[in-house]
């Protein structure tokens, strides 16, 4: 595929030169139907990509990529449980967790659906019993607080979705601890009553140093307050490593398993969603799964021209490989999606931040870009300066809900939406020097002042963006949005011909940290560079607890 893909990329680069003869603004003037031609709808979501600087000819060339890389075949292989994560020899089946559970999906000849059903049913009854006070604490009280201890995929998903679905939150308060920094656990536990707190340890491997260190400290906190035997009644675990959860002292009926075919960053749909389910209830959690399922079906069945994840992915490839933009910004105009970009950073960059192809060869084209962003309108008052006037072009992905959840606060919603639409318009249209000069003249400035100020007030515009609007941030719509981004990452990974489901890049740092901690704890540093030695010496001088 590689040679042919490069040929297509070259053709696309030529088309880019052509299309850029007209600015984005001019493309809209030339074609008043641009929105009609460049948007795709799915139920209560509309994805507008008319402000991407390309045209129909380019889009059909991009569609050729889909055929060239056998996307359909690879997509089907994922859904049916082939071991597409080749470096870990694993199937990739997060989609099975939200599938129609009346069908079978096989891994190594075994139907995995019965196990999925069993864990889901146990999660539902456990979360309902916690919410209704049928499962009580060691002091016979209702649990008022849940602390989810996990990191990476065992944290970002439950944390982001719980925050996003705050209006549906009618269970105990849920708190999240991820960082090994003692402040995170300590600040979280400070206001909590151990007697009414349930700690959920979320870790696929049950070995992750951050999670296990926090879990042990939380256990100590609980034991000091309630005694050893009682403390165990305040713990539950979400893991694939059932032997390790037992060794930690968690009884089997409090352990909710999942499987090696669920990647950490794709695990919100599994037992890792338990804290979320406790917060919003089983029914809302099922709506969330249903939303993702509907996006899966759309991804499987819609034609490429109407396929939201495929189009989003092709825009990503257009920007990364043809326009050579190094980053993309994700900008939810939705405060409850404050953590969405962080979540997508793991999903996207841990999946597609790779340098070698599936066969281990150095990539000849760029893979995943840097993903960053922040909720609007806050970000307008921080980094939007660079988006509008900086020397780098950053394609922006806006997301905005049409309806808010709050009664009697319509003005907030109207202003939020207006700001979102205005930003994409400003990025596209910009403001040229003549317009700036006219504005300055009308404001009464003299010629000298106008000459001096005008260049600073020019917006070159012509900056691409897309906008995803959705009716309301409901569990179902959020499920759809997350699945949309998951499939986007998958399609891009297929085009780049990489393993989007491993994450070897996180291992070296972990390994070196293990050695480094022995030096911090007193072992003589061996074979270290002078920077590390210099830092270690200073640390030892300044911290009386380190020898
Ligand atoms: O360090 C990366 C990573 O392996 C992620 O992929 C994963 O989501 C996270 O660590 C947490 O792992 P675990 O759930 O096994 O504790």
XYZ file of C-alpha atoms and ligand atoms in Angstrom:
563
model
C 0.000 0.000 0.000
C 2.780 2.407 0.943
C 4.033 3.433 -2.508
C 0.475 3.965 -3.750
C -0.463 5.944 -0.660
C 2.503 8.255 -1.236
C 1.425 8.751 -4.852
C -2.036 9.735 -3.610
C -0.492 12.093 -1.069
C 1.508 13.737 -3.873
C -1.636 14.181 -5.949
C -3.391 15.673 -2.944
C -0.520 18.100 -2.397
C -0.951 19.337 -5.973
C -4.674 19.742 -5.414
C -3.910 21.701 -2.274
C -1.929 24.241 -4.291
C -4.904 24.559 -6.642
C -7.581 24.936 -3.972
C -5.516 27.490 -2.084
C -5.695 29.855 -5.042
C -8.990 30.798 -3.416
C -9.217 31.625 0.236
C -11.758 29.777 2.362
C -13.885 32.888 2.360
C -13.800 32.992 -1.438
C -14.765 29.317 -1.608
C -17.951 30.222 0.262
C -18.587 33.171 -2.051
C -18.098 30.950 -5.084
C -20.317 28.202 -3.715
C -23.254 29.313 -1.554
C -24.175 25.631 -1.045
C -20.958 24.831 0.705
C -22.626 23.930 4.002
C -25.115 21.683 2.181
C -22.284 19.894 0.437
C -19.915 19.613 3.374
C -21.854 18.471 6.380
C -23.026 15.139 7.653
C -25.860 14.380 10.083
C -26.554 11.514 12.406
C -29.814 11.789 14.379
C -29.230 14.600 16.821
C -25.728 15.486 15.677
C -24.531 17.579 12.760
C -20.896 17.728 11.746
C -20.118 20.789 9.655
C -16.810 20.591 7.813
C -17.473 23.240 5.209
C -14.807 25.475 6.763
C -12.075 22.959 5.934
C -9.937 24.373 3.150
C -10.636 21.738 0.530
C -13.160 20.887 -2.172
C -15.138 17.951 -3.586
C -12.311 16.859 -5.845
C -9.970 16.648 -2.867
C -12.551 14.821 -0.813
C -13.027 12.166 -3.458
C -9.269 11.764 -3.687
C -9.240 11.313 0.096
C -11.972 8.678 -0.259
C -9.592 6.761 -2.538
C -7.344 6.372 0.503
C -10.100 4.457 2.254
C -10.211 1.894 -0.545
C -6.471 1.791 -0.899
C -5.888 0.902 2.756
C -8.689 -1.692 2.826
C -10.477 0.136 5.589
C -13.678 -1.869 5.322
C -11.849 -5.157 5.696
C -9.840 -3.853 8.657
C -12.906 -2.369 10.321
C -14.731 -5.695 10.009
C -11.680 -7.493 11.388
C -11.789 -5.272 14.475
C -15.510 -5.782 15.069
C -15.289 -9.547 14.715
C -12.412 -9.969 17.133
C -9.361 -10.562 14.938
C -6.116 -9.899 16.773
C -5.417 -6.563 15.133
C -3.235 -5.394 18.026
C -0.368 -7.361 16.597
C 2.421 -6.379 18.991
C 0.408 -7.608 21.968
C -1.383 -10.346 20.012
C -4.766 -9.093 21.195
C -8.211 -8.557 19.794
C -9.635 -5.039 20.057
C -13.229 -5.372 21.141
C -14.368 -2.373 23.140
C -17.217 -2.278 20.601
C -18.485 -5.634 21.949
C -19.083 -3.984 25.339
C -21.776 -1.780 23.864
C -23.040 -4.156 21.216
C -26.362 -5.816 20.811
C -25.832 -8.529 23.405
C -28.027 -11.003 21.520
C -25.245 -11.651 19.041
C -22.081 -13.649 19.530
C -18.533 -12.348 19.243
C -15.708 -14.846 19.366
C -12.180 -14.554 20.706
C -10.020 -17.658 20.431
C -13.123 -19.647 19.574
C -15.073 -18.546 22.668
C -18.141 -16.368 22.701
C -17.319 -13.371 24.912
C -20.874 -12.025 25.121
C -21.987 -14.156 28.113
C -19.067 -12.816 30.180
C -19.861 -9.237 29.150
C -23.493 -9.713 30.160
C -22.534 -11.256 33.474
C -20.225 -8.397 34.495
C -22.703 -5.772 33.298
C -25.476 -7.372 35.360
C -23.239 -7.499 38.438
C -22.268 -3.856 37.949
C -25.932 -2.924 37.658
C -26.978 -4.683 40.814
C -23.935 -3.517 42.804
C -24.342 0.115 41.743
C -28.095 0.030 42.389
C -27.578 -1.475 45.829
C -24.959 1.149 46.690
C -27.243 3.943 45.456
C -30.262 2.588 47.318
C -28.340 1.870 50.510
C -28.881 -1.895 50.308
C -25.146 -2.398 50.377
C -23.962 -0.458 53.393
C -20.661 0.394 54.961
C -18.987 -1.449 57.836
C -20.762 0.949 60.185
C -24.141 0.130 58.614
C -24.398 3.500 56.943
C -25.238 4.400 53.357
C -22.167 5.176 51.248
C -22.126 8.891 50.582
C -18.825 9.088 48.663
C -16.954 6.983 46.152
C -13.246 7.450 45.424
C -12.057 6.023 42.104
C -8.318 5.391 42.213
C -6.826 4.774 38.774
C -4.724 6.463 36.109
C -4.690 6.802 32.319
C -7.626 4.890 30.851
C -8.668 3.788 34.339
C -9.179 7.420 35.305
C -9.670 9.702 32.328
C -12.814 8.023 30.994
C -14.781 7.732 34.265
C -13.626 11.182 35.367
C -14.463 12.934 32.091
C -17.841 11.256 31.626
C -18.917 11.674 35.249
C -18.129 15.375 34.970
C -19.869 15.648 31.607
C -23.052 14.006 32.863
C -23.385 15.998 36.058
C -27.115 16.732 35.464
C -27.780 12.972 35.636
C -25.809 12.542 38.829
C -28.108 11.411 41.634
C -25.933 8.820 43.374
C -23.150 9.258 45.937
C -20.493 11.884 45.272
C -17.710 10.487 43.132
C -14.100 11.649 43.467
C -11.118 10.742 41.341
C -7.506 10.234 42.367
C -4.878 9.496 39.745
C -1.588 11.244 40.418
C 1.083 9.584 42.541
C 1.691 13.038 44.030
C 0.622 12.671 47.679
C -1.375 15.871 47.411
C -3.927 14.288 45.104
C -4.986 11.528 47.491
C -4.549 13.639 50.578
C -6.595 16.594 49.293
C -9.332 14.233 48.111
C -9.618 12.244 51.335
C -9.419 15.320 53.542
C -13.116 16.153 53.498
C -14.332 12.546 53.459
C -15.669 10.321 56.205
C -14.025 6.870 55.922
C -17.112 5.284 57.483
C -19.258 6.272 54.491
C -16.650 6.123 51.723
C -16.235 3.371 49.144
C -12.854 3.155 47.417
C -12.777 1.646 43.941
C -9.369 0.611 42.686
C -9.439 0.737 38.913
C -6.494 -0.859 37.189
C -6.485 -3.229 34.258
C -3.138 -4.714 35.292
C -3.329 -4.006 39.042
C 0.398 -3.271 38.914
C 0.478 0.396 37.881
C 2.730 2.098 40.405
C 0.646 5.257 40.785
C -2.573 3.344 41.382
C -1.101 0.742 43.702
C 0.695 3.365 45.794
C -2.489 5.414 46.133
C -4.512 2.264 46.852
C -2.181 1.212 49.670
C -2.277 4.680 51.233
C -6.078 4.748 50.965
C -6.208 1.353 52.648
C -4.025 2.645 55.472
C -6.343 5.646 55.867
C -9.348 3.353 56.021
C -7.714 0.859 58.395
C -6.628 3.577 60.794
C -10.210 4.800 61.011
C -12.152 1.519 60.942
C -9.787 -1.303 61.778
C -8.357 -3.883 59.414
C -11.354 -6.182 59.008
C -13.889 -3.437 58.473
C -11.667 -1.540 56.046
C -11.922 -4.320 53.451
C -15.694 -3.762 53.257
C -14.961 -0.303 51.863
C -13.060 -1.479 48.788
C -13.971 -2.719 45.342
C -11.728 -3.401 42.345
C -11.998 -3.186 38.572
C -9.338 -5.259 36.901
C -8.342 -8.058 34.567
C -5.917 -9.411 37.222
C -8.190 -11.260 39.640
C -5.330 -12.958 41.493
C -3.853 -9.567 42.356
C -7.140 -8.060 43.558
C -7.512 -11.018 45.921
C -3.979 -10.551 47.230
C -4.866 -6.938 47.955
C -7.662 -8.170 50.231
C -10.698 -7.462 48.056
C -13.325 -10.168 48.161
C -14.360 -11.649 44.817
C -17.910 -10.319 44.998
C -16.446 -6.806 45.007
C -14.261 -7.415 41.961
C -15.541 -6.540 38.492
C -13.455 -8.020 35.751
C -12.716 -7.156 32.177
C -10.493 -8.667 29.541
C -7.252 -8.160 27.673
C -9.182 -7.255 24.512
C -10.291 -3.990 26.162
C -7.535 -1.399 25.820
C -7.084 0.951 28.806
C -8.050 4.044 26.798
C -11.110 2.226 25.440
C -12.258 0.872 28.797
C -14.928 3.353 29.912
C -17.517 0.955 28.435
C -16.344 -1.893 30.695
C -16.229 -2.406 34.466
C -13.997 0.682 34.512
C -17.278 2.607 34.174
C -18.491 1.420 37.602
C -17.929 4.717 39.438
C -19.813 6.464 36.619
C -22.651 3.958 36.902
C -22.853 4.562 40.651
C -23.070 8.301 39.969
C -25.671 8.309 37.176
C -27.446 4.975 37.628
C -27.568 1.866 35.467
C -30.258 3.186 33.123
C -28.281 6.254 32.140
C -25.140 4.135 31.792
C -27.014 1.887 29.357
C -28.104 4.950 27.374
C -24.430 5.913 27.205
C -23.582 2.447 25.835
C -26.490 2.694 23.417
C -25.169 5.970 22.003
C -21.783 4.390 21.316
C -23.501 1.372 19.746
C -25.427 3.641 17.391
C -22.185 5.300 16.327
C -20.637 1.847 15.789
C -23.542 0.886 13.542
C -23.221 4.151 11.644
C -19.474 3.574 11.214
C -20.118 0.049 9.937
C -23.033 0.803 7.633
C -22.929 4.385 6.332
C -21.328 5.024 2.965
C -17.960 6.776 3.130
C -19.586 10.002 1.914
C -22.002 9.964 4.870
C -19.715 8.396 7.435
C -18.916 10.810 10.238
C -15.877 9.022 11.723
C -14.387 8.456 8.254
C -14.818 12.092 7.267
C -13.378 13.310 10.563
C -10.397 10.998 10.040
C -9.841 12.135 6.453
C -9.838 15.744 7.606
C -7.200 14.723 10.149
C -5.059 13.127 7.444
C -5.562 16.104 5.120
C -4.319 18.473 7.806
C -1.487 16.270 9.058
C -0.057 14.790 5.882
C -0.976 17.240 3.159
C -1.102 20.594 4.942
C 1.570 19.406 7.429
C -0.018 21.005 10.470
C 1.668 19.624 13.577
C -1.226 19.986 15.989
C -4.991 20.094 16.212
C -7.106 21.837 18.825
C -10.255 20.342 20.313
C -12.469 23.084 21.656
C -15.677 22.041 23.393
C -17.987 24.986 23.988
C -19.442 22.966 26.786
C -18.055 23.450 30.270
C -18.999 19.932 31.310
C -16.672 18.679 28.564
C -13.805 20.477 30.276
C -11.857 17.206 30.505
C -12.805 15.992 27.021
C -9.595 17.192 25.374
C -7.455 15.497 28.023
C -9.421 12.314 27.432
C -8.939 12.573 23.662
C -5.244 13.270 24.190
C -4.802 9.775 25.609
C -7.155 8.201 23.093
C -5.463 9.857 20.124
C -1.840 10.328 21.098
C -1.367 7.004 22.921
C -2.949 5.290 19.919
C -1.402 7.119 16.995
C 1.781 8.685 18.367
C 3.877 6.025 16.634
C 6.967 6.065 14.396
C 6.970 2.584 12.908
C 4.518 0.759 10.678
C 2.784 -2.522 11.482
C 5.770 -4.328 10.005
C 8.185 -2.381 12.194
C 9.573 -0.134 9.441
C 10.222 3.553 10.061
C 7.189 5.530 8.864
C 7.695 7.577 5.756
C 4.777 9.859 6.494
C 3.751 11.719 9.620
C 1.464 9.913 12.062
C -0.708 11.431 14.800
C -0.521 15.158 15.498
C -0.302 16.817 18.903
C -3.808 17.172 20.284
C -4.555 20.003 22.646
C -7.323 22.349 23.632
C -9.565 23.589 26.359
C -13.181 24.496 26.901
C -14.549 27.647 25.295
C -15.149 30.418 26.113
C -12.294 30.230 28.652
C -9.759 29.441 25.953
C -10.750 32.560 23.996
C -9.127 34.501 26.798
C -5.901 32.509 26.739
C -4.543 30.838 23.605
C -6.993 32.045 20.951
C -4.612 34.935 20.324
C -2.226 32.418 18.751
C -5.009 30.649 16.867
C -5.994 33.913 15.210
C -2.687 35.709 14.742
C 0.139 33.241 15.443
C 2.527 31.971 12.789
C 1.321 28.349 13.087
C -1.980 27.252 11.658
C -3.922 25.036 14.047
C -7.029 23.311 12.683
C -9.767 23.681 15.283
C -12.515 21.220 16.139
C -15.420 22.985 17.829
C -18.108 21.079 19.731
C -21.239 22.731 21.054
C -24.586 21.687 22.534
C -27.669 23.432 21.193
C -29.563 23.147 24.490
C -28.306 23.654 27.997
C -29.606 21.770 31.017
C -30.234 24.843 33.134
C -33.675 26.390 33.245
C -33.947 30.152 33.016
C -30.356 30.634 31.866
C -30.974 30.944 28.142
C -28.846 34.013 27.799
C -25.775 31.996 28.862
C -26.558 29.398 26.246
C -27.162 31.951 23.511
C -23.883 33.707 24.237
C -21.989 30.424 24.402
C -23.283 29.308 21.007
C -22.745 32.756 19.498
C -19.142 32.768 20.655
C -18.497 29.323 19.238
C -19.905 30.231 15.817
C -18.174 33.606 15.843
C -14.769 32.064 16.475
C -14.934 29.737 13.499
C -16.161 32.610 11.379
C -13.322 34.864 12.557
C -10.746 32.135 11.930
C -12.039 31.757 8.399
C -12.746 35.333 7.346
C -10.065 37.192 9.218
C -9.839 40.953 8.729
C -7.578 42.455 6.073
C -5.500 45.617 6.281
C -7.960 47.764 4.313
C -10.813 46.885 6.611
C -8.600 47.518 9.637
C -7.594 50.948 8.276
C -11.202 51.906 7.622
C -12.191 50.920 11.161
C -9.290 52.884 12.639
C -10.087 55.930 10.500
C -13.737 55.819 11.550
C -12.643 55.707 15.167
C -10.934 59.069 14.668
C -7.233 58.106 14.543
C -4.832 60.158 12.425
C -2.834 58.674 9.521
C 0.337 58.188 11.546
C -1.516 56.278 14.264
C -3.336 54.202 11.666
C -0.066 53.167 9.941
C 1.495 52.219 13.254
C -1.441 50.226 14.624
C -2.953 48.641 11.543
C -0.538 45.653 11.110
C -1.211 44.556 14.683
C -4.927 44.407 14.071
C -4.859 42.341 10.897
C -6.291 38.812 11.024
C -5.056 36.806 8.073
C -7.968 34.401 8.394
C -8.155 31.394 6.100
C -7.780 29.110 9.113
C -9.707 25.836 8.993
C -12.160 24.531 11.541
C -14.996 22.057 11.872
C -18.013 22.242 14.170
C -19.916 19.374 15.738
C -23.271 20.473 17.081
C -25.501 18.198 19.115
C -28.930 18.685 20.655
C -27.962 18.328 24.300
C -25.197 16.667 26.278
C -27.147 13.523 27.212
C -25.637 10.124 28.080
C -26.573 8.828 24.631
C -25.091 11.747 22.723
C -21.900 11.638 24.768
C -21.601 7.918 23.989
C -21.883 8.787 20.300
C -19.292 11.556 20.499
C -16.702 9.376 22.232
C -17.253 6.505 19.777
C -16.961 9.003 16.909
C -13.491 9.985 18.111
C -12.500 6.351 18.775
C -13.326 5.399 15.204
C -11.615 8.493 13.855
C -8.428 7.384 15.606
C -8.884 3.873 14.191
C -9.309 5.093 10.602
C -6.309 7.402 10.822
C -4.239 4.540 12.261
C -5.253 2.330 9.339
C -4.208 5.016 6.847
C -0.871 5.456 8.631
C -0.532 1.658 8.793
C 0.358 1.600 12.480
C -0.707 -0.415 15.527
C -3.114 2.002 17.182
C -3.735 -0.311 20.106
C -0.362 -0.771 21.768
C 1.506 1.841 23.837
C 5.152 0.815 24.116
C 6.152 4.462 24.281
C 5.080 4.693 27.926
C 7.345 1.859 29.084
C 10.874 3.290 29.067
C 10.086 6.090 31.497
C 8.384 3.624 33.862
C 11.445 1.368 33.771
C 13.884 4.184 34.443
C 11.700 5.507 37.282
C 12.099 2.148 39.044
C 15.893 2.521 38.946
C 15.718 6.194 39.833
C 13.675 5.522 42.953
C 16.427 3.223 44.223
C 18.922 6.085 43.825
C 16.517 8.439 45.603
C 16.186 5.908 48.404
C 19.942 5.726 48.959
C 21.587 3.445 46.363
C 24.690 4.849 44.737
C 23.766 6.264 41.300
C 25.585 4.254 38.616
C 26.213 5.217 35.026
C 24.030 8.307 35.215
C 24.510 11.466 33.175
C 25.702 14.569 34.998
C 22.308 16.265 34.719
C 20.553 13.443 36.601
C 23.382 13.233 39.175
C 23.338 17.011 39.707
C 19.582 16.998 40.218
C 19.732 13.975 42.555
C 22.434 15.604 44.704
C 20.424 18.797 45.034
C 17.287 16.823 45.889
C 19.155 14.911 48.595
C 20.555 18.133 50.024
C 17.118 19.750 50.215
C 15.001 16.818 51.418
C 15.837 15.588 54.904
C 13.907 12.342 54.334
C 16.218 11.280 51.523
C 19.698 10.018 52.401
O 0.868 3.999 31.141
C -0.097 3.820 30.178
C -1.159 2.863 30.590
O -0.746 1.557 30.361
C -2.453 3.176 29.866
O -2.530 2.634 28.613
C -3.465 2.714 30.824
O -4.707 3.280 30.550
C -2.874 3.175 32.129
O -1.499 2.983 31.965
C -3.366 2.509 33.361
O -3.122 1.141 33.384
P -3.865 0.186 34.385
O -5.321 0.280 34.144
O -3.322 -1.175 34.096
O -3.521 0.631 35.785
